[in-house]
Coordinates of N, CA, C and O and ligand atoms in Angstrom, one line a residue:
X1 N -9.5 13.7 2.2 CA -8.6 12.5 1.7 C -9.0 11.3 2.6 O -9.1 11.4 3.8
X2 N -9.1 10.2 1.9 CA -9.4 8.9 2.6 C -8.2 8.6 3.6 O -7.1 9.0 3.3
X3 N -8.5 7.9 4.6 CA -7.4 7.5 5.5 C -7.0 6.0 5.3 O -7.8 5.2 4.9
X4 N -5.7 5.7 5.5 CA -5.3 4.3 5.4 C -6.0 3.5 6.5 O -6.2 4.0 7.6
X5 N -6.4 2.3 6.2 CA -7.0 1.4 7.2 C -6.9 0.0 6.8 O -6.8 -0.3 5.6
X6 N -7.1 -0.9 7.8 CA -7.0 -2.3 7.5 C -8.4 -2.8 7.1 O -9.4 -2.4 7.7
X7 N -8.4 -3.6 6.0 CA -9.7 -4.2 5.6 C -9.6 -5.7 5.8 O -8.6 -6.4 5.3
X8 N -10.5 -6.2 6.6 CA -10.6 -7.7 6.8 C -11.2 -8.4 5.6 O -12.3 -8.0 5.2
X9 N -10.5 -9.3 5.0 CA -10.9 -10.0 3.8 C -11.6 -11.3 4.2 O -11.4 -11.9 5.3
X10 N -12.4 -11.9 3.2 CA -13.1 -13.1 3.5 C -12.1 -14.3 3.8 O -11.0 -14.3 3.2
X11 N -12.4 -15.2 4.7 CA -11.6 -16.3 5.0 C -12.4 -17.6 5.0 O -13.4 -17.7 5.6
X12 N -12.0 -18.5 4.2 CA -12.6 -19.8 4.1 C -11.8 -20.8 4.8 O -10.7 -21.2 4.4
X13 N -12.2 -21.2 6.0 CA -11.5 -22.2 6.8 C -11.7 -23.6 6.2 O -12.8 -23.8 5.8
X14 N -10.7 -24.4 6.3 CA -10.9 -25.7 5.7 C -9.8 -26.6 6.3 O -8.6 -26.1 6.5
X15 N -10.1 -27.8 6.7 CA -9.0 -28.7 7.2 C -7.8 -28.8 6.1 O -6.7 -29.1 6.5
X16 N -8.2 -28.5 4.9 CA -7.1 -28.7 3.8 C -6.3 -27.4 3.7 O -5.3 -27.4 2.9
X17 N -6.7 -26.4 4.5 CA -5.9 -25.1 4.4 C -6.9 -24.0 4.2 O -8.1 -24.2 3.9
X18 N -6.5 -22.8 4.4 CA -7.3 -21.6 4.3 C -7.3 -20.9 2.9 O -6.3 -21.1 2.2
X19 N -8.3 -20.2 2.6 CA -8.4 -19.5 1.3 C -9.0 -18.1 1.5 O -10.0 -18.0 2.3
X20 N -8.4 -17.1 0.9 CA -8.9 -15.8 1.0 C -9.0 -15.2 -0.4 O -8.2 -15.6 -1.3
X21 N -10.0 -14.4 -0.7 CA -10.1 -13.8 -2.0 C -10.5 -12.3 -1.9 O -10.9 -11.9 -0.9
X22 N -10.3 -11.7 -3.0 CA -10.7 -10.2 -3.1 C -11.4 -10.0 -4.4 O -11.0 -10.5 -5.4
X23 N -12.6 -9.3 -4.3 CA -13.3 -8.9 -5.5 C -13.3 -7.4 -5.5 O -13.7 -6.7 -4.5
X24 N -13.0 -6.9 -6.7 CA -12.9 -5.4 -6.8 C -14.3 -4.8 -6.4 O -15.3 -5.4 -6.8
X25 N -14.2 -3.7 -5.8 CA -15.3 -2.9 -5.3 C -16.1 -3.5 -4.2 O -16.7 -2.8 -3.4
X26 N -16.1 -4.9 -4.1 CA -16.8 -5.5 -2.9 C -15.9 -5.5 -1.7 O -16.4 -5.2 -0.6
X27 N -14.7 -5.8 -1.9 CA -13.8 -5.9 -0.7 C -12.7 -4.8 -0.7 O -12.1 -4.5 0.3
X28 N -12.5 -4.2 -1.9 CA -11.6 -3.0 -1.9 C -12.4 -1.9 -2.6 O -13.2 -2.1 -3.5
X29 N -12.2 -0.6 -2.1 CA -13.0 0.5 -2.6 C -12.5 1.0 -4.0 O -12.6 2.2 -4.2
X30 N -12.0 0.2 -4.9 CA -11.6 0.6 -6.2 C -11.6 -0.5 -7.2 O -11.7 -1.7 -6.7
X31 N -11.5 -0.2 -8.4 CA -11.4 -1.3 -9.5 C -9.9 -1.7 -9.5 O -9.1 -0.8 -9.7
X32 N -9.7 -3.0 -9.5 CA -8.3 -3.5 -9.5 C -7.8 -3.5 -10.9 O -8.3 -4.3 -11.7
X33 N -6.8 -2.7 -11.2 CA -6.2 -2.7 -12.6 C -4.9 -3.5 -12.6 O -4.5 -3.9 -13.7
X34 N -4.3 -3.7 -11.5 CA -2.9 -4.3 -11.5 C -2.6 -5.0 -10.2 O -3.1 -4.5 -9.1
X35 N -1.9 -6.1 -10.3 CA -1.4 -6.8 -9.1 C 0.0 -7.0 -9.2 O 0.5 -7.5 -10.3
X36 N 0.8 -6.7 -8.2 CA 2.3 -7.1 -8.2 C 2.6 -7.6 -6.9 O 1.9 -7.4 -5.9
X37 N 3.7 -8.3 -6.8 CA 4.2 -8.8 -5.5 C 5.7 -8.7 -5.4 O 6.4 -8.8 -6.4
X38 N 6.1 -8.5 -4.2 CA 7.5 -8.3 -3.8 C 8.0 -9.5 -3.0 O 7.3 -9.8 -2.0
X39 N 9.1 -10.1 -3.3 CA 9.5 -11.3 -2.6 C 11.0 -11.3 -2.6 O 11.7 -10.5 -3.3
X40 N 11.6 -12.3 -2.0 CA 13.1 -12.5 -1.9 C 13.8 -11.2 -1.4 O 14.8 -10.8 -1.9
X41 N 13.1 -10.5 -0.5 CA 13.7 -9.3 0.1 C 14.8 -9.7 1.1 O 14.5 -10.4 2.0
X42 N 16.0 -9.3 0.8 CA 17.1 -9.6 1.8 C 16.9 -9.0 3.1 O 16.3 -7.9 3.2
X43 N 17.4 -9.6 4.2 CA 17.2 -9.1 5.5 C 17.8 -7.7 5.6 O 18.8 -7.4 5.0
X44 N 17.0 -6.8 6.3 CA 17.5 -5.4 6.5 C 17.2 -4.5 5.4 O 17.4 -3.3 5.5
X45 N 16.6 -5.0 4.2 CA 16.3 -4.1 3.1 C 14.9 -3.5 3.3 O 14.1 -4.0 4.0
X46 N 14.7 -2.4 2.7 CA 13.4 -1.8 2.7 C 13.0 -1.5 1.3 O 13.8 -1.4 0.3
X47 N 11.7 -1.4 1.1 CA 11.1 -1.1 -0.3 C 10.2 0.2 -0.2 O 9.9 0.6 0.9
X48 N 9.8 0.6 -1.3 CA 8.9 1.8 -1.4 C 9.7 3.0 -1.4 O 10.5 3.2 -2.3
X49 N 9.5 3.9 -0.4 CA 10.2 5.2 -0.4 C 9.6 6.1 -1.6 O 10.4 6.5 -2.4
X50 N 8.4 6.1 -1.7 CA 7.7 6.9 -2.7 C 6.3 7.1 -2.3 O 5.8 6.5 -1.4
X51 N 5.6 8.0 -3.1 CA 4.2 8.3 -2.9 C 3.5 8.1 -4.2 O 4.2 8.3 -5.3
X52 N 2.2 7.8 -4.2 CA 1.5 7.8 -5.4 C 0.6 9.0 -5.6 O 0.0 9.4 -4.6
X53 N 0.5 9.5 -6.8 CA -0.3 10.8 -7.0 C -1.7 10.5 -7.1 O -2.6 11.2 -6.7
X54 N -2.1 9.3 -7.7 CA -3.5 9.0 -8.0 C -3.9 7.6 -7.6 O -5.0 7.4 -7.2
X55 N -2.9 6.7 -7.6 CA -3.4 5.3 -7.5 C -3.6 4.9 -6.0 O -2.9 5.4 -5.1
X56 N -4.6 4.1 -5.8 CA -4.9 3.5 -4.5 C -4.4 2.1 -4.5 O -4.3 1.5 -5.5
X57 N -4.1 1.6 -3.3 CA -3.5 0.3 -3.2 C -4.2 -0.5 -2.0 O -4.6 0.1 -1.1
X58 N -4.1 -1.8 -2.2 CA -4.4 -2.7 -1.1 C -3.1 -3.6 -0.9 O -2.8 -4.3 -1.9
X59 N -2.5 -3.5 0.2 CA -1.3 -4.3 0.5 C -1.6 -5.4 1.4 O -2.2 -5.2 2.5
X60 N -1.2 -6.6 1.0 CA -1.4 -7.8 1.8 C -0.1 -8.6 2.0 O 0.7 -8.8 1.1
X61 N 0.1 -9.0 3.3 CA 1.2 -9.9 3.6 C 0.7 -11.3 3.2 O 0.2 -12.0 4.0
X62 N 0.9 -11.7 1.9 CA 0.4 -13.0 1.5 C 1.2 -14.1 2.2 O 0.7 -15.2 2.3
X63 N 2.4 -13.8 2.6 CA 3.2 -14.8 3.4 C 4.1 -14.0 4.3 O 4.6 -12.9 3.9
X64 N 4.4 -14.5 5.5 CA 5.3 -13.8 6.4 C 4.8 -12.5 6.9 O 3.6 -12.2 7.0
X65 N 5.7 -11.6 7.2 CA 5.4 -10.3 7.8 C 6.3 -9.2 7.4 O 7.4 -9.4 6.9
X66 N 5.8 -8.0 7.5 CA 6.6 -6.8 7.2 C 5.8 -5.6 7.8 O 4.7 -5.7 8.2
X67 N 6.5 -4.4 7.9 CA 5.8 -3.3 8.4 C 5.7 -2.2 7.2 O 6.5 -2.1 6.4
X68 N 4.6 -1.4 7.3 CA 4.4 -0.4 6.3 C 4.3 0.9 7.1 O 3.4 1.0 8.0
X69 N 5.1 1.9 6.8 CA 5.0 3.2 7.4 C 4.4 4.1 6.3 O 4.9 4.3 5.2
X70 N 3.3 4.8 6.7 CA 2.6 5.7 5.8 C 2.7 7.1 6.4 O 2.3 7.3 7.5
X71 N 3.2 8.1 5.6 CA 3.5 9.4 6.1 C 2.7 10.4 5.2 O 2.9 10.4 4.0
X72 N 1.8 11.2 5.9 CA 1.1 12.1 5.1 C 1.7 13.5 5.0 O 1.1 14.5 4.6
X73 N 3.0 13.6 5.5 CA 3.7 14.9 5.6 C 3.6 15.5 7.0 O 4.4 16.4 7.3
X74 N 2.8 14.9 7.8 CA 2.6 15.4 9.2 C 2.7 14.3 10.2 O 3.3 14.4 11.3
X75 N 2.0 13.2 9.9 CA 1.9 12.1 10.9 C 2.3 10.8 10.2 O 2.0 10.6 9.0
X76 N 2.9 9.9 11.0 CA 3.2 8.6 10.5 C 2.2 7.6 11.0 O 1.7 7.7 12.1
X77 N 1.8 6.7 10.1 CA 0.8 5.7 10.5 C 1.6 4.4 10.2 O 1.9 4.1 9.0
X78 N 1.8 3.6 11.2 CA 2.6 2.4 11.0 C 1.8 1.1 11.2 O 1.0 1.0 12.2
X79 N 1.9 0.2 10.3 CA 1.0 -1.0 10.3 C 2.0 -2.2 10.2 O 2.8 -2.2 9.3
X80 N 1.8 -3.1 11.1 CA 2.5 -4.4 11.0 C 1.5 -5.4 10.3 O 0.4 -5.7 10.8
X81 N 2.0 -5.9 9.2 CA 1.1 -6.8 8.4 C 1.7 -8.2 8.5 O 2.9 -8.4 8.3
X82 N 0.8 -9.2 8.9 CA 1.3 -10.5 9.1 C 0.2 -11.6 8.9 O 0.3 -12.7 9.3
X83 N -1.0 -11.1 8.4 CA -2.1 -12.0 8.2 C -2.6 -12.0 6.8 O -2.9 -10.9 6.3
X84 N -2.6 -13.1 6.1 CA -3.0 -13.1 4.7 C -4.4 -12.7 4.4 O -4.8 -12.6 3.2
X85 N -5.2 -12.6 5.5 CA -6.6 -12.2 5.3 C -6.9 -10.8 5.7 O -8.0 -10.3 5.8
X86 N -5.8 -10.0 5.8 CA -5.9 -8.6 6.1 C -5.3 -7.8 5.0 O -4.1 -8.1 4.6
X87 N -5.9 -6.7 4.5 CA -5.4 -5.9 3.5 C -5.2 -4.5 4.1 O -6.1 -4.0 4.8
X88 N -4.2 -3.8 3.8 CA -4.0 -2.4 4.2 C -4.4 -1.5 3.0 O -3.7 -1.5 2.0
X89 N -5.4 -0.8 3.2 CA -5.9 0.2 2.1 C -5.0 1.5 2.2 O -4.9 2.1 3.3
X90 N -4.4 1.8 1.1 CA -3.6 3.0 1.1 C -4.1 4.0 0.0 O -4.0 3.7 -1.2
X91 N -4.6 5.1 0.4 CA -5.0 6.1 -0.6 C -3.8 6.8 -1.2 O -2.7 6.7 -0.7
X92 N -4.0 7.6 -2.3 CA -2.9 8.3 -2.8 C -2.4 9.4 -1.8 O -3.2 9.7 -0.9
X93 N -1.2 9.8 -2.0 CA -0.7 11.0 -1.2 C 0.0 10.6 0.1 O 0.3 11.5 0.9
X94 N 0.3 9.3 0.3 CA 1.1 8.9 1.5 C 2.5 8.4 1.1 O 2.6 7.6 0.2
X95 N 3.5 8.9 1.7 CA 4.9 8.4 1.5 C 5.0 7.1 2.2 O 4.7 7.0 3.4
X96 N 5.3 6.0 1.4 CA 5.3 4.7 2.0 C 6.7 4.1 2.1 O 7.4 4.2 1.1
X97 N 7.0 3.5 3.2 CA 8.2 2.7 3.3 C 7.8 1.3 3.9 O 7.1 1.3 4.9
X98 N 8.3 0.3 3.3 CA 8.1 -1.1 3.7 C 9.4 -1.6 4.2 O 10.4 -1.6 3.5
X99 N 9.4 -2.1 5.5 CA 10.6 -2.7 6.0 C 10.3 -3.9 7.0 O 9.1 -4.3 7.1
X100 N 11.3 -4.3 7.7 CA 11.2 -5.5 8.6 C 10.6 -6.7 7.9 O 9.8 -7.4 8.5
X101 N 11.0 -7.0 6.7 CA 10.5 -8.2 6.0 C 11.0 -9.4 6.7 O 12.3 -9.6 6.9
X102 N 10.1 -10.3 7.0 CA 10.6 -11.6 7.5 C 11.1 -12.5 6.3 O 10.7 -12.2 5.2
X103 N 11.9 -13.4 6.7 CA 12.5 -14.3 5.6 C 11.4 -15.0 4.9 O 10.5 -15.6 5.5
X104 N 11.4 -15.0 3.6 CA 10.4 -15.7 2.8 C 9.1 -15.0 2.6 O 8.1 -15.5 2.1
X105 N 9.0 -13.7 3.1 CA 7.7 -13.0 3.1 C 7.4 -12.6 1.6 O 8.3 -12.4 0.8
X106 N 6.1 -12.5 1.4 CA 5.6 -12.0 0.1 C 4.6 -10.9 0.3 O 3.6 -11.0 1.0
X107 N 4.9 -9.7 -0.3 CA 4.1 -8.6 -0.2 C 3.3 -8.4 -1.5 O 3.9 -8.1 -2.6
X108 N 2.0 -8.6 -1.4 CA 1.2 -8.6 -2.6 C 0.4 -7.2 -2.6 O -0.1 -6.8 -1.6
X109 N 0.4 -6.5 -3.8 CA -0.2 -5.2 -3.8 C -1.2 -5.2 -5.0 O -0.8 -5.5 -6.1
X110 N -2.4 -4.8 -4.7 CA -3.4 -4.6 -5.7 C -3.6 -3.1 -5.9 O -3.6 -2.4 -4.9
X111 N -3.6 -2.6 -7.1 CA -3.7 -1.1 -7.3 C -4.8 -0.8 -8.3 O -5.2 -1.6 -9.1
X112 N -5.2 0.5 -8.3 CA -6.3 1.0 -9.1 C -5.9 1.5 -10.4 O -6.7 1.9 -11.2
X113 N -4.5 1.5 -10.7 CA -4.1 2.0 -12.0 C -3.1 1.0 -12.7 O -2.4 0.3 -12.0
X114 N -2.9 1.2 -14.0 CA -1.8 0.5 -14.6 C -0.5 1.2 -14.2 O -0.6 2.3 -13.8
X115 N 0.6 0.5 -14.5 CA 1.9 1.1 -14.1 C 2.2 2.3 -15.0 O 2.2 2.1 -16.2
X116 N 2.5 3.4 -14.4 CA 3.1 4.5 -15.1 C 3.9 5.3 -14.1 O 3.5 5.5 -13.0
X117 N 5.1 5.6 -14.5 CA 6.1 6.3 -13.6 C 5.5 7.6 -13.3 O 5.9 8.2 -12.2
X118 N 4.7 8.2 -14.1 CA 4.1 9.5 -13.9 C 3.3 9.6 -12.6 O 3.0 10.6 -12.0
X119 N 2.8 8.4 -12.1 CA 2.0 8.3 -10.9 C 2.8 8.4 -9.6 O 2.3 8.5 -8.5
X120 N 4.2 8.3 -9.8 CA 5.0 8.2 -8.6 C 5.6 9.6 -8.3 O 6.0 10.3 -9.2
X121 N 5.7 9.8 -7.0 CA 6.5 10.9 -6.5 C 7.6 10.2 -5.7 O 7.4 9.6 -4.6
X122 N 8.8 10.3 -6.2 CA 10.0 9.6 -5.6 C 10.9 10.5 -4.9 O 11.9 10.1 -4.2
X123 N 10.6 11.8 -5.0 CA 11.5 12.9 -4.4 C 10.8 13.3 -3.1 O 9.7 13.9 -3.1
X124 N 11.5 13.1 -2.0 CA 10.8 13.4 -0.7 C 10.5 14.9 -0.5 O 9.5 15.3 0.0
X125 N 11.4 15.7 -1.0 CA 11.2 17.2 -0.8 C 10.0 17.6 -1.6 O 9.2 18.4 -1.1
X126 N 9.9 17.1 -2.8 CA 8.7 17.5 -3.6 C 7.4 16.9 -3.0 O 6.4 17.6 -3.0
X127 N 7.5 15.7 -2.4 CA 6.4 15.1 -1.7 C 5.9 16.1 -0.6 O 4.8 16.4 -0.4
X128 N 6.9 16.6 0.2 CA 6.6 17.5 1.3 C 5.9 18.8 0.8 O 5.0 19.3 1.4
X129 N 6.4 19.3 -0.3 CA 5.8 20.5 -0.9 C 4.3 20.2 -1.2 O 3.5 21.1 -0.9
X130 N 4.1 19.1 -1.8 CA 2.8 18.7 -2.2 C 1.9 18.5 -0.9 O 0.7 19.0 -0.9
X131 N 2.4 17.9 0.1 CA 1.7 17.7 1.4 C 1.3 19.0 2.0 O 0.2 19.2 2.4
X132 N 2.3 19.9 2.0 CA 2.0 21.3 2.6 C 0.9 22.0 1.8 O 0.0 22.6 2.3
X133 N 1.0 21.9 0.4 CA 0.0 22.6 -0.4 C -1.4 22.0 -0.2 O -2.4 22.7 -0.2
X134 N -1.4 20.6 0.0 CA -2.7 20.0 0.2 C -3.3 20.5 1.5 O -4.5 20.8 1.7
X135 N -2.5 20.7 2.6 CA -2.9 21.1 3.9 C -3.5 22.5 3.7 O -4.5 22.8 4.3
X136 N -2.8 23.4 3.0 CA -3.2 24.8 2.8 C -4.6 24.8 2.1 O -5.5 25.6 2.5
X137 N -4.7 23.9 1.1 CA -6.0 23.9 0.4 C -7.1 23.5 1.3 O -8.3 24.0 1.2
X138 N -6.8 22.6 2.3 CA -7.9 22.1 3.1 C -8.3 23.1 4.2 O -9.4 23.0 4.8
X139 N -7.4 24.1 4.5 CA -7.8 25.1 5.5 C -8.8 26.1 5.0 O -8.7 26.6 3.9
Ligands
LIG201 P1 9.9 0.2 -7.4 O1 8.7 1.2 -7.5 O2 11.3 0.8 -7.2 O3 9.6 -0.8 -6.2 P2 9.1 -0.3 -4.7 O4 7.7 -0.6 -4.6 O5 9.9 -1.1 -3.8 O6 9.4 1.1 -4.6 O7 9.8 -0.7 -8.7 C1 10.9 -1.5 -9.1 C2 11.0 -1.5 -10.6 O8 9.8 -2.2 -11.1 C3 11.0 -0.1 -11.2 O9 11.9 -0.1 -12.3 C4 9.6 0.0 -11.7 C5 9.2 -1.4 -12.0 N1 7.7 -1.7 -11.9 C6 7.0 -2.0 -13.1 O10 7.6 -2.0 -14.2 N2 5.7 -2.3 -13.0 C7 5.1 -2.3 -11.7 O11 3.8 -2.5 -11.7 C8 5.8 -1.9 -10.6 C9 5.2 -1.8 -9.2 C10 7.2 -1.6 -10.7

């Protein structure tokens, strides 16, 4: 299984402001099928609390900051995102929780699949069963 990691994206410096872009397969290791963004998150709220069965994601703090906790069933990987030119690559199979949203932050997510609820595991106990079975298969 791929590991989550930070991908540094291109940055065009300019006295008029900075610009960053993403091209599928060049900067992210998948074809981008969908982009969504989360905003107006009230202080103290968290998002996510689910895992994806197949879809891959690139999560970008397009504005402000937040943290992403990724759990593979055994280890937590915690990432503080606060740079619009950094993307967090998330393979399928990680339980994700996003929290510590700064006021006015925007969480932009590019994913490899169209939206389907079938791709979600929202039940933590079922996620853990899946994580254990993956580990057994790997041994
Ligand atoms: P949800 O998965 O609960 O958000 P979070 O990432 O915080 O867990 O999604 C909120 C609602 O939006 C839910 O009813 C599903 C819907 N939704 C779509 O219709 N299309 C999408 O691309 C996404 C990401 C969510």
